[in-house]
Coordinates of C-alpha atoms in Angstrom, one line a residue:
Chain D
M184 CA -37.9 19.2 -53.4
F185 CA -34.2 19.3 -54.0
Y186 CA -32.9 15.7 -52.6
I187 CA -29.3 15.0 -52.0
I188 CA -28.6 11.3 -52.0
G189 CA -26.0 9.3 -50.3
L190 CA -25.1 6.2 -52.5
G191 CA -23.3 4.4 -49.9
L192 CA -19.9 2.9 -50.5
S193 CA -19.9 -0.2 -53.0
D194 CA -22.2 -0.3 -55.5
E195 CA -25.7 0.3 -57.3
K196 CA -27.7 -2.0 -54.6
D197 CA -26.4 0.4 -51.8
V198 CA -28.7 2.8 -52.5
T199 CA -31.5 3.0 -49.7
L200 CA -35.4 2.5 -51.1
R201 CA -36.0 6.2 -50.0
G202 CA -33.2 7.2 -52.4
L203 CA -34.1 5.3 -54.9
E204 CA -37.8 6.4 -54.9
A205 CA -36.4 9.8 -55.2
I206 CA -34.3 9.2 -57.8
K207 CA -37.3 7.5 -60.1
N208 CA -39.2 10.5 -59.1
S209 CA -36.9 13.3 -60.6
T210 CA -37.0 15.1 -63.6
R211 CA -33.6 15.6 -63.2
V212 CA -30.6 13.5 -61.5
Y213 CA -27.2 15.0 -61.4
L214 CA -24.1 12.4 -60.2
E215 CA -21.3 14.1 -58.7
A216 CA -18.2 13.3 -60.6
Y217 CA -16.1 12.7 -57.3
T218 CA -18.7 9.6 -57.8
S219 CA -15.9 8.4 -60.3
I220 CA -14.4 7.1 -57.0
L221 CA -17.6 4.8 -56.7
M222 CA -16.9 1.3 -57.7
I223 CA -19.1 1.3 -60.6
Q224 CA -19.5 3.1 -63.8
K225 CA -22.4 5.7 -64.5
E226 CA -23.8 3.7 -67.5
R227 CA -24.4 0.9 -65.1
L228 CA -26.1 3.3 -62.6
E229 CA -28.0 4.8 -65.5
A230 CA -29.3 1.4 -66.7
F231 CA -30.0 0.4 -63.0
Y232 CA -32.1 3.7 -62.3
G233 CA -33.7 3.4 -65.8
K234 CA -32.5 7.2 -66.0
E235 CA -29.9 9.4 -67.7
L236 CA -27.4 10.8 -65.5
I237 CA -26.0 14.4 -65.8
L238 CA -22.1 14.6 -64.5
A239 CA -21.5 17.4 -62.3
D240 CA -18.3 17.8 -61.2
R241 CA -17.1 19.7 -57.9
D242 CA -16.7 23.0 -59.5
M243 CA -20.3 22.9 -60.8
V244 CA -21.7 21.8 -57.8
E245 CA -19.9 24.8 -55.7
T246 CA -20.4 27.6 -58.2
E247 CA -23.1 26.7 -60.6
S248 CA -25.3 25.1 -58.1
D249 CA -28.6 27.0 -59.6
E250 CA -28.1 25.3 -62.7
I251 CA -28.7 22.3 -60.5
L252 CA -31.3 24.3 -58.5
H253 CA -33.3 25.0 -61.4
N254 CA -37.2 24.9 -60.7
A255 CA -36.6 22.5 -57.9
A256 CA -39.3 24.4 -56.0
N257 CA -41.7 22.8 -58.3
E258 CA -40.4 19.6 -59.4
D259 CA -37.9 16.9 -58.1
V260 CA -34.2 17.3 -58.7
S261 CA -31.6 14.8 -56.9
L262 CA -28.1 15.0 -56.7
L263 CA -26.2 12.0 -56.2
V264 CA -23.3 11.7 -54.1
V265 CA -21.2 8.9 -52.7
G266 CA -20.9 7.9 -49.3
D267 CA -23.2 10.4 -47.0
P268 CA -23.8 13.9 -48.4
F269 CA -22.0 15.0 -45.0
G270 CA -19.2 12.9 -45.4
A271 CA -15.5 14.1 -46.0
T272 CA -17.0 16.5 -48.6
T273 CA -19.6 18.5 -47.3
H274 CA -22.8 19.7 -49.5
T275 CA -23.6 22.5 -47.1
D276 CA -23.1 25.6 -50.1
I277 CA -25.5 24.1 -52.3
I278 CA -27.9 23.4 -49.3
L279 CA -27.5 27.1 -48.1
R280 CA -28.1 28.2 -51.8
A281 CA -31.4 25.8 -51.6
R282 CA -32.6 27.8 -48.4
A283 CA -31.8 31.2 -50.1
L284 CA -33.9 30.2 -52.8
K285 CA -36.8 28.9 -50.3
I286 CA -36.3 25.4 -52.1
P287 CA -37.4 22.3 -50.2
T288 CA -34.4 20.4 -49.4
R289 CA -34.2 16.7 -48.3
V290 CA -31.1 14.6 -47.1
V291 CA -31.0 11.0 -47.6
H292 CA -28.3 9.4 -45.4
N293 CA -25.9 6.7 -46.3
A294 CA -23.2 4.7 -45.2
S295 CA -19.7 6.5 -45.4
I296 CA -16.0 5.7 -44.8
M297 CA -16.6 8.1 -41.2
N298 CA -18.5 5.2 -39.8
A299 CA -18.1 2.1 -41.7
V300 CA -14.6 2.6 -40.6
G301 CA -16.0 0.2 -37.9
A302 CA -15.5 -2.5 -40.0
C303 CA -11.8 -2.5 -39.1
G304 CA -12.9 -3.9 -35.3
L305 CA -12.0 -0.9 -33.6
Q306 CA -14.9 0.8 -31.9
L307 CA -15.7 4.4 -33.4
Y308 CA -15.7 5.7 -29.5
G309 CA -12.0 5.2 -29.5
F310 CA -11.5 7.7 -32.7
G311 CA -10.1 11.2 -32.5
Q312 CA -10.4 13.7 -35.1
T313 CA -10.0 12.4 -38.9
V314 CA -7.3 13.8 -41.1
S315 CA -6.5 13.8 -44.8
L316 CA -3.0 13.0 -46.3
V317 CA -2.5 14.7 -49.7
F318 CA 0.1 13.5 -52.3
F319 CA 3.7 14.8 -51.7
T320 CA 5.6 16.5 -54.3
E321 CA 9.4 17.6 -54.7
T322 CA 8.6 20.8 -53.2
W323 CA 5.4 20.5 -51.2
K324 CA 4.9 18.4 -48.4
P325 CA 2.4 19.7 -46.0
D326 CA 2.7 17.9 -42.9
S327 CA -0.2 19.2 -40.4
F328 CA -1.6 16.1 -40.3
Y329 CA 1.2 15.0 -38.2
D330 CA 0.0 17.4 -35.2
R331 CA -3.8 16.2 -35.7
I332 CA -2.4 12.4 -35.3
K333 CA -0.3 13.4 -32.3
E334 CA -3.2 15.2 -30.9
N335 CA -5.2 12.0 -31.1
A336 CA -2.2 9.7 -29.8
D337 CA -1.4 11.6 -27.1
L338 CA -5.2 10.9 -26.0
G339 CA -4.4 7.2 -27.2
L340 CA -6.9 7.5 -29.5
H341 CA -7.2 6.0 -33.0
T342 CA -7.0 8.3 -36.4
L343 CA -8.7 7.5 -39.5
V344 CA -6.6 8.9 -42.1
L345 CA -8.6 9.4 -45.7
L346 CA -6.3 9.4 -48.4
D347 CA -5.9 11.9 -51.5
I348 CA -7.6 11.6 -54.7
K349 CA -6.8 13.6 -57.8
V350 CA -9.4 14.2 -60.3
K351 CA -9.4 16.7 -63.1
E352 CA -5.6 17.3 -62.7
Q353 CA -4.1 19.2 -65.8
S354 CA -0.1 18.4 -66.5
E355 CA 2.2 21.6 -65.9
E356 CA 2.4 21.9 -69.7
N357 CA -1.4 21.6 -70.4
L358 CA -2.1 24.1 -67.6
A359 CA 0.6 26.5 -68.9
R360 CA -0.7 26.3 -72.4
G361 CA -4.3 26.8 -71.2
R362 CA -5.6 23.5 -72.5
K363 CA -8.1 22.0 -70.6
I364 CA -7.0 18.4 -71.0
Y365 CA -7.3 16.5 -68.0
E366 CA -4.8 13.8 -66.3
P367 CA -6.3 10.1 -65.6
P368 CA -7.6 9.9 -61.9
R369 CA -4.6 9.4 -59.2
Y370 CA -5.8 7.8 -55.7
M371 CA -3.0 7.5 -52.9
S372 CA -2.6 3.9 -52.2
I373 CA -1.7 2.7 -48.8
P374 CA 2.3 2.1 -49.6
T375 CA 2.4 5.7 -50.7
A376 CA 0.2 6.8 -47.6
V377 CA 2.6 4.7 -45.3
S378 CA 5.9 5.9 -46.7
Q379 CA 4.7 9.7 -46.3
L380 CA 4.0 9.1 -42.8
V381 CA 7.3 7.7 -42.0
E382 CA 9.1 10.2 -44.0
I383 CA 7.2 13.2 -41.9
E384 CA 8.2 10.8 -38.7
S385 CA 11.9 10.6 -39.4
L386 CA 11.6 14.6 -39.6
R387 CA 9.7 15.3 -36.5
A388 CA 11.0 12.3 -34.6
T389 CA 8.4 12.5 -31.8
G390 CA 7.9 8.5 -32.0
I391 CA 4.1 8.2 -32.6
L392 CA 4.7 7.0 -36.1
D393 CA 7.9 4.6 -35.1
P394 CA 7.7 2.2 -38.0
N395 CA 8.0 -0.8 -36.2
R396 CA 6.2 0.0 -32.8
T397 CA 3.0 1.6 -34.7
L398 CA -0.3 -0.6 -35.5
A399 CA -2.1 0.6 -38.7
I400 CA -4.9 -0.9 -40.5
A401 CA -5.4 -0.4 -44.2
L402 CA -8.8 -0.7 -45.5
S403 CA -9.8 -0.7 -49.0
R404 CA -13.7 -0.8 -50.7
V405 CA -15.1 -1.2 -47.2
G406 CA -18.6 -2.5 -47.9
G407 CA -17.6 -4.6 -51.1
G408 CA -18.0 -8.1 -49.6
D409 CA -15.4 -10.3 -49.2
D410 CA -14.8 -10.7 -52.7
N411 CA -13.9 -6.9 -53.0
Q412 CA -13.2 -5.5 -49.4
R413 CA -9.7 -5.8 -48.2
I414 CA -8.8 -4.8 -44.5
V415 CA -4.8 -5.6 -43.8
A416 CA -3.4 -4.6 -40.1
G417 CA 0.4 -4.8 -38.9
T418 CA 2.8 -2.4 -38.1
L419 CA 3.4 0.8 -40.6
A420 CA 6.9 -1.2 -41.4
E421 CA 4.8 -4.4 -42.3
L422 CA 2.6 -2.6 -44.4
L423 CA 5.3 -0.8 -46.1
A424 CA 6.9 -3.8 -47.0
H425 CA 3.8 -5.9 -48.2
P426 CA 3.1 -6.0 -51.8
A427 CA 1.3 -3.1 -53.0
D428 CA -1.6 -5.2 -54.8
A429 CA -2.5 -7.1 -51.8
F430 CA -4.2 -3.9 -50.6
G431 CA -6.6 -4.2 -53.3
E432 CA -8.4 -1.6 -55.7
P433 CA -9.1 2.1 -54.4
L434 CA -10.2 3.5 -52.4
H435 CA -7.8 3.3 -49.6
S436 CA -8.1 4.2 -46.1
L437 CA -5.7 3.9 -43.4
V438 CA -6.3 4.1 -39.4
I439 CA -3.7 4.5 -36.9
V440 CA -4.0 2.8 -33.8
G441 CA -4.3 4.6 -30.8
K442 CA -2.9 3.3 -27.4
R443 CA -6.5 2.6 -25.8
L444 CA -6.8 -0.2 -27.7
H445 CA -8.8 -2.7 -26.0
H446 CA -7.8 -6.6 -25.9
L447 CA -11.1 -7.6 -27.8
E448 CA -10.2 -4.8 -30.7
V449 CA -6.8 -6.5 -31.0
D450 CA -8.6 -10.2 -31.2
Y451 CA -10.8 -9.1 -33.5
A452 CA -8.1 -7.3 -36.2
E453 CA -6.2 -10.2 -35.6
D454 CA -7.8 -11.9 -38.3
F455 CA -6.7 -9.1 -40.8
A456 CA -2.8 -9.1 -39.8
I457 CA -0.3 -9.6 -41.8
N458 CA 1.7 -11.6 -39.0
R459 CA -0.6 -12.4 -36.3
E460 CA 2.6 -12.8 -34.1
T461 CA 3.8 -9.2 -34.7
W462 CA 0.3 -8.2 -34.2
R463 CA -0.4 -9.6 -30.6
V464 CA 3.3 -8.7 -29.7
V465 CA 3.2 -4.8 -30.2
A466 CA -0.3 -4.6 -29.0
R467 CA 0.9 -5.9 -25.7
D468 CA 4.4 -4.7 -25.2
V469 CA 3.9 -1.3 -26.9
Y470 CA 0.3 -0.6 -26.4
G471 CA 0.0 -2.4 -22.8
C472 CA -3.0 -4.3 -23.8
S473 CA -3.5 -7.2 -21.6
L474 CA -3.6 -10.4 -24.0
D475 CA -4.0 -13.7 -22.7
Chain T
M24 CA -24.2 -16.6 -45.1
F25 CA -24.6 -14.5 -41.8
Y26 CA -25.8 -11.1 -42.7
I27 CA -25.7 -8.1 -40.1
I28 CA -27.7 -5.6 -41.6
G29 CA -28.0 -1.7 -40.7
L30 CA -31.3 -0.4 -41.3
G31 CA -30.5 3.4 -41.1
L32 CA -32.1 5.6 -38.8
S33 CA -35.5 6.5 -39.9
D34 CA -37.9 3.8 -41.1
E35 CA -38.3 1.2 -43.5
K36 CA -37.3 2.8 -46.5
D37 CA -33.9 3.5 -45.0
V38 CA -32.9 -0.1 -45.8
T39 CA -30.5 -0.4 -48.8
L40 CA -31.3 -2.5 -51.7
R41 CA -28.5 -5.1 -50.9
G42 CA -30.0 -5.2 -47.3
L43 CA -33.9 -5.7 -48.3
E44 CA -32.5 -8.5 -50.9
A45 CA -30.9 -10.4 -48.1
I46 CA -33.4 -10.0 -45.8
K47 CA -36.1 -11.7 -48.5
N48 CA -33.7 -14.5 -49.0
S49 CA -33.1 -15.4 -45.3
T50 CA -35.0 -18.2 -43.8
R51 CA -34.6 -16.6 -40.3
V52 CA -34.6 -12.9 -39.7
Y53 CA -33.8 -11.2 -36.4
L54 CA -34.2 -7.6 -35.2
E55 CA -32.2 -6.4 -32.5
A56 CA -34.7 -5.5 -29.7
Y57 CA -32.9 -2.4 -29.6
T58 CA -34.6 -1.5 -32.6
S59 CA -37.5 -0.6 -30.7
I60 CA -35.5 2.6 -31.0
L61 CA -36.0 2.6 -34.6
M62 CA -39.0 5.3 -35.3
I63 CA -41.5 1.9 -36.7
Q64 CA -42.8 -0.6 -35.3
K65 CA -41.8 -4.4 -35.8
E66 CA -45.1 -5.3 -37.4
R67 CA -44.7 -2.1 -40.1
L68 CA -41.6 -3.9 -40.7
E69 CA -42.7 -7.4 -41.0
A70 CA -45.4 -6.2 -43.3
F71 CA -43.0 -4.3 -45.6
Y72 CA -40.6 -7.1 -45.7
G73 CA -43.3 -9.7 -46.1
K74 CA -41.5 -11.6 -43.6
E75 CA -41.7 -12.5 -39.7
L76 CA -39.2 -10.9 -37.4
I77 CA -37.8 -12.9 -34.3
L78 CA -37.2 -10.4 -31.6
A79 CA -33.4 -10.7 -30.2
D80 CA -32.8 -8.6 -27.2
R81 CA -29.1 -7.8 -26.3
D82 CA -28.4 -10.3 -24.0
M83 CA -29.7 -13.0 -26.6
V84 CA -27.4 -11.3 -29.3
E85 CA -24.2 -11.2 -26.9
T86 CA -24.8 -14.8 -25.2
E87 CA -27.0 -16.8 -27.4
S88 CA -25.7 -15.9 -30.5
D89 CA -25.3 -19.9 -31.3
E90 CA -29.1 -20.0 -31.9
I91 CA -29.2 -17.3 -34.4
L92 CA -26.0 -18.4 -36.0
H93 CA -27.4 -22.1 -36.2
N94 CA -27.0 -23.4 -39.6
A95 CA -26.3 -20.2 -41.0
A96 CA -23.3 -22.0 -43.2
N97 CA -26.0 -23.6 -45.3
E98 CA -29.0 -20.9 -45.6
D99 CA -28.9 -17.2 -45.5
V100 CA -29.8 -15.6 -41.8
S101 CA -29.9 -11.7 -41.2
L102 CA -29.6 -10.1 -37.9
L103 CA -31.1 -6.6 -38.3
V104 CA -29.8 -3.4 -36.0
V105 CA -30.9 0.1 -36.2
G106 CA -28.1 2.4 -38.2
D107 CA -25.1 0.9 -38.8
P108 CA -23.6 -3.1 -37.4
F109 CA -20.6 -0.9 -36.2
G110 CA -22.5 1.9 -34.5
A111 CA -22.5 2.9 -31.0
T112 CA -23.1 -0.7 -30.2
T113 CA -20.8 -2.7 -31.9
H114 CA -21.8 -6.5 -33.0
T115 CA -18.0 -7.9 -33.3
D116 CA -18.8 -10.4 -30.9
I117 CA -21.3 -12.1 -32.9
I118 CA -19.0 -11.7 -35.5
L119 CA -16.2 -13.5 -34.1
R120 CA -18.4 -16.3 -33.1
A121 CA -19.4 -16.5 -36.6
R122 CA -16.1 -16.7 -37.6
A123 CA -15.1 -19.2 -35.2
L124 CA -17.6 -21.7 -36.7
K125 CA -16.4 -21.0 -40.1
I126 CA -20.0 -19.2 -41.1
P127 CA -19.2 -16.7 -44.1
T128 CA -20.7 -13.4 -43.0
R129 CA -21.3 -10.5 -44.6
V130 CA -22.1 -6.6 -43.2
V131 CA -24.3 -4.2 -44.8
H132 CA -23.4 -0.7 -43.8
N133 CA -25.8 2.1 -43.2
A134 CA -25.7 5.6 -41.7
S135 CA -26.0 5.9 -38.2
I136 CA -25.5 9.0 -36.1
M137 CA -21.9 8.8 -36.0
N138 CA -22.0 9.9 -39.7
A139 CA -25.6 11.5 -40.0
V140 CA -24.7 14.1 -37.3
G141 CA -23.0 16.0 -40.1
A142 CA -26.8 17.2 -40.7
C143 CA -26.2 19.8 -38.0
G144 CA -23.6 21.7 -40.4
L145 CA -20.7 20.9 -38.7
Q146 CA -17.9 19.1 -40.7
L147 CA -17.1 15.6 -39.4
Y148 CA -13.4 16.3 -39.5
G149 CA -13.9 18.8 -36.5
F150 CA -15.0 16.1 -34.0
G151 CA -13.1 14.5 -31.4
Q152 CA -14.0 11.3 -29.7
T153 CA -17.6 10.5 -29.4
V154 CA -19.3 10.4 -25.4
S155 CA -22.0 8.6 -23.8
L156 CA -24.1 10.2 -21.0
V157 CA -25.9 8.0 -18.7
F158 CA -28.8 8.8 -16.6
F159 CA -27.8 10.0 -13.3
T160 CA -29.6 8.8 -9.8
E161 CA -29.7 10.3 -6.4
T162 CA -26.3 8.1 -5.7
W163 CA -24.8 7.6 -9.1
K164 CA -23.7 10.7 -11.2
P165 CA -20.8 9.0 -13.4
D166 CA -18.8 12.1 -14.7
S167 CA -16.3 10.7 -16.9
F168 CA -17.7 12.1 -20.1
Y169 CA -16.7 15.7 -18.6
D170 CA -13.0 14.3 -18.8
R171 CA -13.5 13.5 -22.6
I172 CA -15.4 16.5 -23.7
K173 CA -12.4 18.3 -22.0
E174 CA -10.0 16.7 -24.1
N175 CA -12.0 17.5 -27.3
A176 CA -12.6 20.9 -26.1
D177 CA -8.8 21.7 -25.4
L178 CA -8.1 20.8 -28.8
G179 CA -11.0 23.1 -30.3
L180 CA -13.2 19.7 -31.4
H181 CA -16.8 19.3 -31.4
T182 CA -18.0 16.4 -29.6
L183 CA -21.0 13.9 -30.3
V184 CA -23.0 13.3 -26.9
L185 CA -24.7 9.9 -27.2
L186 CA -27.7 10.1 -24.7
D187 CA -28.9 6.9 -22.4
I188 CA -31.5 4.5 -23.2
K189 CA -32.9 2.0 -20.8
V190 CA -34.8 -1.0 -22.1
K191 CA -35.8 -4.1 -20.2
E192 CA -35.2 -2.0 -16.9
Q193 CA -36.7 -4.0 -13.8
S194 CA -38.0 -1.6 -10.9
E195 CA -36.1 -2.5 -7.8
E196 CA -39.3 -4.2 -6.2
N197 CA -39.3 -6.8 -9.2
L198 CA -36.0 -7.1 -9.2
A199 CA -35.8 -7.9 -5.5
R200 CA -38.8 -10.5 -6.1
G201 CA -37.3 -12.0 -9.3
R202 CA -40.1 -10.9 -11.4
K203 CA -39.2 -10.5 -15.1
I204 CA -41.5 -7.7 -15.4
Y205 CA -39.6 -4.8 -17.2
E206 CA -40.4 -0.9 -17.3
P207 CA -41.3 0.9 -20.4
P208 CA -38.1 2.1 -22.1
R209 CA -36.7 5.4 -21.3
Y210 CA -35.2 7.8 -23.5
M211 CA -32.9 10.3 -22.4
S212 CA -33.9 14.0 -23.4
I213 CA -32.3 17.2 -24.6
P214 CA -33.2 19.0 -21.1
T215 CA -32.2 16.3 -18.9
A216 CA -29.1 15.8 -20.8
V217 CA -28.2 19.5 -20.5
S218 CA -29.2 19.9 -16.8
Q219 CA -26.5 17.0 -16.2
L220 CA -23.8 18.6 -17.9
V221 CA -24.2 21.7 -16.4
E222 CA -24.6 19.9 -12.6
I223 CA -21.0 18.3 -13.5
E224 CA -19.8 21.8 -14.7
S225 CA -20.8 23.6 -11.7
L226 CA -18.7 21.0 -9.4
R227 CA -15.8 20.8 -12.0
A228 CA -15.9 24.6 -13.2
T229 CA -13.4 24.6 -15.8
G230 CA -15.6 26.4 -17.9
I231 CA -16.0 24.6 -20.8
L232 CA -19.5 23.8 -20.4
D233 CA -20.5 27.3 -19.0
P234 CA -24.0 27.7 -20.0
N235 CA -24.2 31.1 -21.4
R236 CA -20.5 30.6 -23.1
T237 CA -21.3 26.9 -24.5
L238 CA -22.7 26.5 -27.9
A239 CA -24.4 23.1 -28.5
I240 CA -26.9 21.7 -30.9
A241 CA -29.6 19.2 -30.3
L242 CA -30.6 16.8 -33.1
S243 CA -33.5 14.2 -32.8
R244 CA -34.9 11.6 -35.5
V245 CA -32.0 12.7 -38.0
G246 CA -32.8 11.4 -41.5
G247 CA -36.7 11.5 -40.6
G248 CA -37.2 14.5 -42.9
D249 CA -38.7 18.0 -42.3
D250 CA -41.9 16.4 -40.8
N251 CA -39.8 14.7 -38.2
Q252 CA -36.1 15.5 -37.9
R253 CA -35.8 18.4 -35.4
I254 CA -32.6 20.1 -34.9
V255 CA -32.2 22.8 -32.1
A256 CA -29.1 25.2 -31.9
G257 CA -28.1 27.5 -28.8
T258 CA -26.2 28.0 -25.7
L259 CA -26.7 25.4 -23.5
A260 CA -28.7 27.9 -21.3
E261 CA -31.1 28.4 -24.1
L262 CA -31.3 24.9 -24.6
L263 CA -32.2 24.5 -21.3
A264 CA -34.9 27.1 -21.2
H265 CA -36.6 25.9 -24.2
P266 CA -39.6 24.0 -24.0
A267 CA -38.9 20.2 -23.8
D268 CA -41.5 19.1 -26.4
A269 CA -40.1 21.5 -28.7
F270 CA -37.0 18.9 -29.2
G271 CA -39.4 16.3 -30.9
E272 CA -39.4 12.7 -30.2
P273 CA -36.7 10.5 -29.2
L274 CA -33.9 9.9 -30.3
H275 CA -32.4 12.8 -29.1
S276 CA -28.2 13.4 -29.4
L277 CA -26.4 16.6 -28.7
V278 CA -23.5 18.1 -30.0
I279 CA -21.1 20.1 -27.9
V280 CA -19.5 23.0 -30.4
G281 CA -15.6 23.2 -30.3
K282 CA -13.7 26.3 -30.5
R283 CA -12.5 25.5 -34.2
L284 CA -15.8 26.7 -35.2
H285 CA -15.8 27.9 -38.9
H286 CA -17.7 30.8 -40.1
L287 CA -19.6 28.6 -42.4
E288 CA -20.8 26.3 -39.7
V289 CA -22.2 29.1 -38.0
D290 CA -24.1 30.5 -41.0
Y291 CA -25.3 26.7 -41.6
A292 CA -26.4 26.0 -38.3
E293 CA -27.8 29.5 -37.8
D294 CA -31.3 28.4 -39.4
F295 CA -31.4 25.9 -36.5
A296 CA -30.9 28.6 -33.8
I297 CA -33.4 29.4 -30.9
N298 CA -32.2 33.0 -31.1
R299 CA -30.0 34.0 -34.0
E300 CA -28.4 37.1 -32.2
T301 CA -27.1 34.7 -29.3
W302 CA -25.9 32.2 -31.8
R303 CA -23.7 34.8 -33.8
V304 CA -22.7 36.9 -30.6
V305 CA -21.1 33.5 -28.7
A306 CA -19.8 32.5 -31.9
R307 CA -18.1 36.0 -32.5
D308 CA -17.3 36.9 -29.2
V309 CA -16.5 33.7 -27.3
Y310 CA -15.4 31.5 -30.0
G311 CA -13.6 34.0 -32.0
C312 CA -15.2 33.5 -35.3
S313 CA -14.8 36.2 -37.9
L314 CA -18.5 36.8 -38.8
D315 CA -19.8 39.3 -41.4

């Protein structure tokens, strides 16, 4: 059996009992290298499971899947991924390959940011499509996310914005010289994300991301408990002016609040507001929420 | 500490280690009665946890939350819910109440249909807003879901349709006589859901739910393993004509496929198709997918 096991969002205790059982019974256990974004280290997982983990980077999962799937028809093999196996990064390729090889497959689901985002207090029903935001460079500023956010905004829907992660990047020099030396991983922070959103708003000027009239909620380390999880709500302008370290450790995600905002959502998220008064005033005057 | 713990989608092994630890340490453990939709019985959970569970119906969670929260500042109390605590049914009310009482709260996330729907092979990025479909009666056929699906469809997005569950319903006679006798729970099945969609399509006639030109994917018991989980793909007409028992046990959910369909999504879900040829032909000719 080939298992793809979601590890959830926070640490080694977020695995499900079903997942842990499969890991313990597996002869080989791969850990997707994106898992460096888990809040814990490989060594800690290994100690917890009492198993050696084989690191599998994204390339390996996509192009060398036969190695991972080797003999999985006759023994149990597990691939561990952060969040849910069908989260932002899907694993349909390797499942298709397993099917072609007639290897039975089981997916062990878990929480991912796609559903745990509900922790910010906005109803999941009110979200439109999810978008990704990549790091801008001097010469490359892809802005199709703006059209997607606008599609959601025009319907009054919230948007979950997933922020870029760069792992296994090479510097231009190392790339040119063919040296497989990689830069340390980079995670987009809330201030960077908001500044990129506002930069594109200043070009497009439709008003959907007006810094003083748009509410947003920043999330970091959802599921990590009060000691670790941070949720910060405010206008885009407030988030931009907020101290960068107040958003906590990566990973960060951002929600752009849509106009179908309900007063209970306002009440719930007010607890996370940088400034409770601004939060309520914008919700009432710009979003048209009926508040006491 | 007050814990709200997601149990995941399938059985007792879907709880996370963090969740199980909290349950074991709690002096009182409530099980939300909607949990009758979990695939397992209360007694089986009790045996597994070695704990007595107190059933809490939706009314109790919403209006008698002080009883649940009693003394939770000084001892651990857990409320167990199916899926994730911020799934289709949110638990923001009781968390707001806990905050007001200065009771520390921790949410233990888990998979819910809102992210596990990815198991059908459609990318979560391609989903718009989620809608709910309630049981029609002779005189009451609320159809606002149609507008929501159309908003998604106009953007080419998929729609997750959550199907109605009726628990603690009273017959008209029992209601009239004030007898608190409840009907057995009812779960909307895929054939009922599709027939309701098609009924409204015949009135609205915009074509977004044309039975022969709309692809959909039915899911039941996601996460339940191959022995239990069923995924069935086809046109709405095919789903309607398919034997009702082929969709498996409740709960059922339905995905209406949007036009931003990718050929890899078609390939993946083809394995679930009632008729592979129809599936590909409609994807190619109606959805405009480039297929080999």
